[in-house]
Each structure stands twice: as structure tokens, then as C-alpha cells.
GROMACS .gro file of N, CA, C and O in nm:
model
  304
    1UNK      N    1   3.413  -6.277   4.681
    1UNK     CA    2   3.388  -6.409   4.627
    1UNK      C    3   3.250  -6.418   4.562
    1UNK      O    4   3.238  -6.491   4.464
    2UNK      N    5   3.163  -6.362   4.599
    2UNK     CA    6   3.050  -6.367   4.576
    2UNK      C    7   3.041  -6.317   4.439
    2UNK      O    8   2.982  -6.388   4.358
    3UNK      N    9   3.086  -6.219   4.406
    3UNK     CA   10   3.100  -6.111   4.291
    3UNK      C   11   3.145  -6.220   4.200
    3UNK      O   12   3.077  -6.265   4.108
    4UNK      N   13   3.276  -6.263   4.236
    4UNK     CA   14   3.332  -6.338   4.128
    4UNK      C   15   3.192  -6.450   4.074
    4UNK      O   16   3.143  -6.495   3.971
    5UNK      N   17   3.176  -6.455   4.215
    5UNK     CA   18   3.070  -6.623   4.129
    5UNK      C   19   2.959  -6.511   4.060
    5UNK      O   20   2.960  -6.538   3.940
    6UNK      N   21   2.893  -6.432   4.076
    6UNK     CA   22   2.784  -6.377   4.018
    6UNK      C   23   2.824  -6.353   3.880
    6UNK      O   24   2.757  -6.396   3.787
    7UNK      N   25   2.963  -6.266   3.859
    7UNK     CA   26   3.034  -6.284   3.703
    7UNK      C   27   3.070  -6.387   3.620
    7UNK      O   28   3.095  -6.376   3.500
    8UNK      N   29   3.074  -6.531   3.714
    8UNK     CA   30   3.118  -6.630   3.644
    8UNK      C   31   2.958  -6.686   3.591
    8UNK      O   32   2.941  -6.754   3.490
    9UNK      N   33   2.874  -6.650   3.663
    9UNK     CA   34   2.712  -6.699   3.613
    9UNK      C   35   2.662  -6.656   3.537
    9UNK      O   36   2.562  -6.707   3.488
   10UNK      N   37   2.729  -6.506   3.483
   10UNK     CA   38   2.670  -6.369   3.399
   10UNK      C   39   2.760  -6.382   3.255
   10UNK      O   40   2.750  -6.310   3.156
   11UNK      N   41   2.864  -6.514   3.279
   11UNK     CA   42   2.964  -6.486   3.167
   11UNK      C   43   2.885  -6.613   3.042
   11UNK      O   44   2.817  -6.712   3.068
   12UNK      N   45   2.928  -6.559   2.905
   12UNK     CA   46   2.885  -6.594   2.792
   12UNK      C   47   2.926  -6.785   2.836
   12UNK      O   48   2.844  -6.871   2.867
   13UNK      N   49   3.033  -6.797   2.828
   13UNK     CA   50   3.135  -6.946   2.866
   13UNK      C   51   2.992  -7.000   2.978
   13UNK      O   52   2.930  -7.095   2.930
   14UNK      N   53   2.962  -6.969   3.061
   14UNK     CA   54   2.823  -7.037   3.157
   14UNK      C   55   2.703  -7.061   3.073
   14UNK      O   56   2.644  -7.169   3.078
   15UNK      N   57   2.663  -6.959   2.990
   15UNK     CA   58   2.544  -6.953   2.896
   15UNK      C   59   2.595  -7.066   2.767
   15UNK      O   60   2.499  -7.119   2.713
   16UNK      N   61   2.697  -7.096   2.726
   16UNK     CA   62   2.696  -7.185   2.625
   16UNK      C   63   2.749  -7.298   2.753
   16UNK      O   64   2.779  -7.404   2.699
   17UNK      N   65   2.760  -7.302   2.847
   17UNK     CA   66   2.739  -7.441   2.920
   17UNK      C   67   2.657  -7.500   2.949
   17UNK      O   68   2.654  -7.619   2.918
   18UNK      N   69   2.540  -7.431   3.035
   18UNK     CA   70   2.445  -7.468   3.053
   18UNK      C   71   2.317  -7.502   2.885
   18UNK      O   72   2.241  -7.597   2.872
   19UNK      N   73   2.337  -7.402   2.799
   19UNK     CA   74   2.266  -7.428   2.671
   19UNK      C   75   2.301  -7.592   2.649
   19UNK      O   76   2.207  -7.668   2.627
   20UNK      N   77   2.453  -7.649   2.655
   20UNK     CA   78   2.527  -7.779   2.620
   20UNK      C   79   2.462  -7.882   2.709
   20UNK      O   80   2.475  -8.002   2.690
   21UNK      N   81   2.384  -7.824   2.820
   21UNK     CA   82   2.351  -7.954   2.944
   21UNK      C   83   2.224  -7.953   2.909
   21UNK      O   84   2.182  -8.068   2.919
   22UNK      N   85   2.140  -7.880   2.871
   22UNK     CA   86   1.977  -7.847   2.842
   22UNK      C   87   1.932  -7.916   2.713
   22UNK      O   88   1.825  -7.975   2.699
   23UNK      N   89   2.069  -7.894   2.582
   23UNK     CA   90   2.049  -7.948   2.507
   23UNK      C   91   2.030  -8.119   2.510
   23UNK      O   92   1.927  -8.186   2.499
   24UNK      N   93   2.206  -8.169   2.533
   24UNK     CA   94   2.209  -8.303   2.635
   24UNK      C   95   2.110  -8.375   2.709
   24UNK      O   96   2.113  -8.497   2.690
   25UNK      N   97   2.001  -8.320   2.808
   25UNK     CA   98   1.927  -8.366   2.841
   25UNK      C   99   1.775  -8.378   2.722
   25UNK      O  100   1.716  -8.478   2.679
   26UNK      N  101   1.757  -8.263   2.703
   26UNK     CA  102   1.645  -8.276   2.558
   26UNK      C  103   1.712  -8.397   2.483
   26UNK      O  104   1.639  -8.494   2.463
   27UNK      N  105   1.825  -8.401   2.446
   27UNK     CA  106   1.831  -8.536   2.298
   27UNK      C  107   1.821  -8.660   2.423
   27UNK      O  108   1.744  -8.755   2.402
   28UNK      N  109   1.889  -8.656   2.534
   28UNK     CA  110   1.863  -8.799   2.638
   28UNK      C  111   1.712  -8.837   2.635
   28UNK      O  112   1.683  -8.953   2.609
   29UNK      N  113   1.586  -8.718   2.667
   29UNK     CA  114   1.483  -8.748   2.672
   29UNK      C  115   1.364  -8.772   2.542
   29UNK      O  116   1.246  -8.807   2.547
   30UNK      N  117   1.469  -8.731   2.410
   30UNK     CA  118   1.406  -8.762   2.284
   30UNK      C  119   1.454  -8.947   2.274
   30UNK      O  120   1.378  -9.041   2.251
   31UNK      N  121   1.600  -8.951   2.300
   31UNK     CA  122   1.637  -9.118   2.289
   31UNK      C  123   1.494  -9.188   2.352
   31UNK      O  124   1.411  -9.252   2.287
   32UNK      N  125   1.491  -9.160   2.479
   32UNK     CA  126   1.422  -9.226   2.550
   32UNK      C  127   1.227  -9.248   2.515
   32UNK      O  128   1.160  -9.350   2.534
   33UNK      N  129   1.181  -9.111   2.462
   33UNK     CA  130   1.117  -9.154   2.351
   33UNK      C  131   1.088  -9.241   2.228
   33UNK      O  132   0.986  -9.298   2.187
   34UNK      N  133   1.200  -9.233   2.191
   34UNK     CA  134   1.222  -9.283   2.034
   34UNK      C  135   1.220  -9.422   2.100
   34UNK      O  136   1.119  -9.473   2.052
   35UNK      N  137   1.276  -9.513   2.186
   35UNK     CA  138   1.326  -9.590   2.193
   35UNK      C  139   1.150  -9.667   2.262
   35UNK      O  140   1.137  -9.790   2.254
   36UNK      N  141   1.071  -9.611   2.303
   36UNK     CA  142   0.937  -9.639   2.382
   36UNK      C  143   0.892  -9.655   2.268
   36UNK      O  144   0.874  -9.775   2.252
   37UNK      N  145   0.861  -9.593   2.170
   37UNK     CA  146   0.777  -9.567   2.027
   37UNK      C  147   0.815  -9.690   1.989
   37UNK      O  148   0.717  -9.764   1.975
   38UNK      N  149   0.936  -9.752   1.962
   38UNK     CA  150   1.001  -9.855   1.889
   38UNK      C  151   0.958  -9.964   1.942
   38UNK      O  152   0.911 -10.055   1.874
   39UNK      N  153   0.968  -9.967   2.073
   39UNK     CA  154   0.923 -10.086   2.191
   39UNK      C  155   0.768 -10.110   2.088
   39UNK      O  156   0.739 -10.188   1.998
   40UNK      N  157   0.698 -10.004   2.156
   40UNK     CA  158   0.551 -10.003   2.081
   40UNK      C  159   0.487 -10.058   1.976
   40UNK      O  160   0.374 -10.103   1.960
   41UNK      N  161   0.640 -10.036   1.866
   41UNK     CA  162   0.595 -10.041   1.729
   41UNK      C  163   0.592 -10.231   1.705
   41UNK      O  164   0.521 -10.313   1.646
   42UNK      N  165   0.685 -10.232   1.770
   42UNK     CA  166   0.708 -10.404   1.771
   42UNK      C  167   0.575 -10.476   1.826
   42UNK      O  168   0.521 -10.579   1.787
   43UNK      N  169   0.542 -10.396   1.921
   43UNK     CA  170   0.417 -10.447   1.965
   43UNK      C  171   0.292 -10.481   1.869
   43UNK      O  172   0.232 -10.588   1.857
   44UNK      N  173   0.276 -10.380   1.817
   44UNK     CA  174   0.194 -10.355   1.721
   44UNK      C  175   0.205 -10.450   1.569
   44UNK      O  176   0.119 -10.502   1.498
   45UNK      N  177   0.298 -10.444   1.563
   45UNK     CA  178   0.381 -10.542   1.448
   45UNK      C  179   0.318 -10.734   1.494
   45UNK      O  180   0.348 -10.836   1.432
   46UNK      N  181   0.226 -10.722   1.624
   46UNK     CA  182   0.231 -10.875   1.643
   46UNK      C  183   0.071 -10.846   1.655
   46UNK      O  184  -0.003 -10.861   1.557
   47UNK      N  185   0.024 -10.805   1.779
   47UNK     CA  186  -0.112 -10.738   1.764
   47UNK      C  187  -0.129 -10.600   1.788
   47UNK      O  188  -0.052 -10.504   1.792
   48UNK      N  189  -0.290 -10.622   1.809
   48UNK     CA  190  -0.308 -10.476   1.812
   48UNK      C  191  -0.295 -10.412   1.943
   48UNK      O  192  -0.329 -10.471   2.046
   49UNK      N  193  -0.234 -10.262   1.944
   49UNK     CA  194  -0.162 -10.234   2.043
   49UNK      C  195  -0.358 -10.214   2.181
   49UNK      O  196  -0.471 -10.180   2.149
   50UNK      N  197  -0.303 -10.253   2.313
   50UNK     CA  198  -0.453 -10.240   2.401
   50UNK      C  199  -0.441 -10.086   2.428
   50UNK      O  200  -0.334 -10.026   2.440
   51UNK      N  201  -0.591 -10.019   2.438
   51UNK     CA  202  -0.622  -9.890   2.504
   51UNK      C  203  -0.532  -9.812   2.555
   51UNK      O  204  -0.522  -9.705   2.496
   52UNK      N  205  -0.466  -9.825   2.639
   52UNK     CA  206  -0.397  -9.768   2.741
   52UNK      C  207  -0.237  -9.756   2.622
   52UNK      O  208  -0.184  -9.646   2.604
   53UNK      N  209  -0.186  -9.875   2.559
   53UNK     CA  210  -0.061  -9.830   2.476
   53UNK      C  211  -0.115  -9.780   2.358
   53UNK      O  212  -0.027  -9.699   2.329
   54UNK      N  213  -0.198  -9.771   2.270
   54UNK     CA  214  -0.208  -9.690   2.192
   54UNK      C  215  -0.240  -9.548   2.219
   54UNK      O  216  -0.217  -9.470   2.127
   55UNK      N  217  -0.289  -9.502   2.328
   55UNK     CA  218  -0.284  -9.353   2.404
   55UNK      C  219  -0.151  -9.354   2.437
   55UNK      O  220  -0.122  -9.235   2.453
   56UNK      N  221  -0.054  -9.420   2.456
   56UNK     CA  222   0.102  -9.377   2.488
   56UNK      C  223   0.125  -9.370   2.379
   56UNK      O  224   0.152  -9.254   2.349
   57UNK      N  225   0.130  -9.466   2.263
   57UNK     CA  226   0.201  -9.427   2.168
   57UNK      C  227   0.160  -9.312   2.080
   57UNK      O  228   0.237  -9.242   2.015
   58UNK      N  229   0.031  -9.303   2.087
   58UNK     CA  230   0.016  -9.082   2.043
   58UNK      C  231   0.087  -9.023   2.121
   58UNK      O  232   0.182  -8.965   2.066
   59UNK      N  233   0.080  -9.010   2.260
   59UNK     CA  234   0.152  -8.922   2.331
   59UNK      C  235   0.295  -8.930   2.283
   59UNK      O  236   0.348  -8.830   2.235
   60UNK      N  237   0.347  -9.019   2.291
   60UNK     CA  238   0.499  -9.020   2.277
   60UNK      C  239   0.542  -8.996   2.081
   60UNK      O  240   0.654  -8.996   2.031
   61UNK      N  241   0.427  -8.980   2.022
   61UNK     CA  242   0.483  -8.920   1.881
   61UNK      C  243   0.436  -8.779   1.926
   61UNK      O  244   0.539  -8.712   1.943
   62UNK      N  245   0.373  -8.736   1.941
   62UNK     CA  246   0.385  -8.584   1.978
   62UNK      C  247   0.484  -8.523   2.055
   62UNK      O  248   0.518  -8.411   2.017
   63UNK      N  249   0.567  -8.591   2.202
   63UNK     CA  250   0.651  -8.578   2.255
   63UNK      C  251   0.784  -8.574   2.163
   63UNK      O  252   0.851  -8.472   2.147
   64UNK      N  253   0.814  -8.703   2.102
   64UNK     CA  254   0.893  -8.670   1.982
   64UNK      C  255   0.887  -8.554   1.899
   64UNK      O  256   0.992  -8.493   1.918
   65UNK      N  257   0.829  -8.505   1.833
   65UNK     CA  258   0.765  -8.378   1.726
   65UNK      C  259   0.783  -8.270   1.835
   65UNK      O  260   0.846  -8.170   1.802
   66UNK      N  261   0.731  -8.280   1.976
   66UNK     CA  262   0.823  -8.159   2.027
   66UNK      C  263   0.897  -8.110   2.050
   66UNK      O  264   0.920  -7.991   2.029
   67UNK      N  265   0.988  -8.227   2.129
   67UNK     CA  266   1.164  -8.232   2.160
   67UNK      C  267   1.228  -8.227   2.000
   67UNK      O  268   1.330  -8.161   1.984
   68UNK      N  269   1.180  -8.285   1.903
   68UNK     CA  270   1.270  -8.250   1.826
   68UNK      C  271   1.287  -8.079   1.740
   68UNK      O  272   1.369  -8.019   1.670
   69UNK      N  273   1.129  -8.056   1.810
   69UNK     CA  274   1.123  -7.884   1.714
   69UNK      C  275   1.170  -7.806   1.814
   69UNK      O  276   1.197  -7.689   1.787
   70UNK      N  277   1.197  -7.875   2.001
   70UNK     CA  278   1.296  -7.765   2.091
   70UNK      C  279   1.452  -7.758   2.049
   70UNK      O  280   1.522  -7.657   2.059
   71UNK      N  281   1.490  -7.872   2.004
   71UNK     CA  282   1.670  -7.904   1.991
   71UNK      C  283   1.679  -7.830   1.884
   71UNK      O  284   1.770  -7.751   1.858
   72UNK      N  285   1.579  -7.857   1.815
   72UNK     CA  286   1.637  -7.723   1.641
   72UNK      C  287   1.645  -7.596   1.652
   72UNK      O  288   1.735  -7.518   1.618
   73UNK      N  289   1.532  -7.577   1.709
   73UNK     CA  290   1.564  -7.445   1.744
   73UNK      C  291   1.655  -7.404   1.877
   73UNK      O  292   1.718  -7.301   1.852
   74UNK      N  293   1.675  -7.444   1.981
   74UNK     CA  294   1.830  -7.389   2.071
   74UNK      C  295   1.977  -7.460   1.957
   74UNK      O  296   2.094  -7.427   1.975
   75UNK      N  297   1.937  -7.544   1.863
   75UNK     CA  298   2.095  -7.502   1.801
   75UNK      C  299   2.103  -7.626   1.787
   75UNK      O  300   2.182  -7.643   1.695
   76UNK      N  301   2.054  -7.760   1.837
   76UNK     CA  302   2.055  -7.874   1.842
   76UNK      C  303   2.100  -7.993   1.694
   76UNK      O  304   2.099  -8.115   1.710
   0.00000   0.00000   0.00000
């Protein structure tokens, strides 16, 4: 039994599964970005964003610009 599961972990069909869940979670955690940035932007759109959210909202455009240059490149 063991064997079998070690072959079923070693097989191509596992490697494009797990690639499908890794990817999945990267675009879940780019949404969830994108969607903070947007929050932000509205903010900003009324005043000016305070200290503490304009240091999030750099962080979270760089976070974006990363997740989106990981999903392109695994195939995304």
C-alpha cells in the first residue's frame, strides 16, 4: 500500500494537481489583493490615504506585481 501511495505521489496526474491547487490559491491571494488596492483606491479618491494605508497600499502593489509574475510563469 505504501508503494502504491508513493507512485501515486511520483505520478505526472499528482504534479499537474497539485500545480492546479498552488495555482488556485496564488490567483485567490492575487483577488484578495486586487480587491484591498481597490478598497484603498476609493479611499484615496475622497482623501488622502493616512501613514499606515499608504505603506499598505505600496505593499500590496508590489504583492500584486509578484503574484502576478508567479502565475505566468507556473502556466497561470
Amino acid at each position: 500500500m505504501i508503494d502504491l501511495l508513493g507512485d501515486v505521489l511520483e505520478s505526472e496526474a499528482m504534479h499537474d494537481l497539485l500545480d492546479h491547487v498552488v495555482l488556485g490559491k496564488l490567483r485567490s491571494s492575487l483577488d484578495n489583493c486586487v480587491a484591498e488596492r481597490e478598497r484603498l483606491d476609493n479611499i484615496k479618491a475622497n482623501r488622502e490615504l493616512l501613514p499606515h494605508e499608504e505603506e499598505d497600499w505600496n505593499c500590496i502593489v508590489q504583492d500584486i506585481h509578484a503574484l502576478t509574475r508567479v502565475i505566468h510563469f507556473y502556466g497561470g
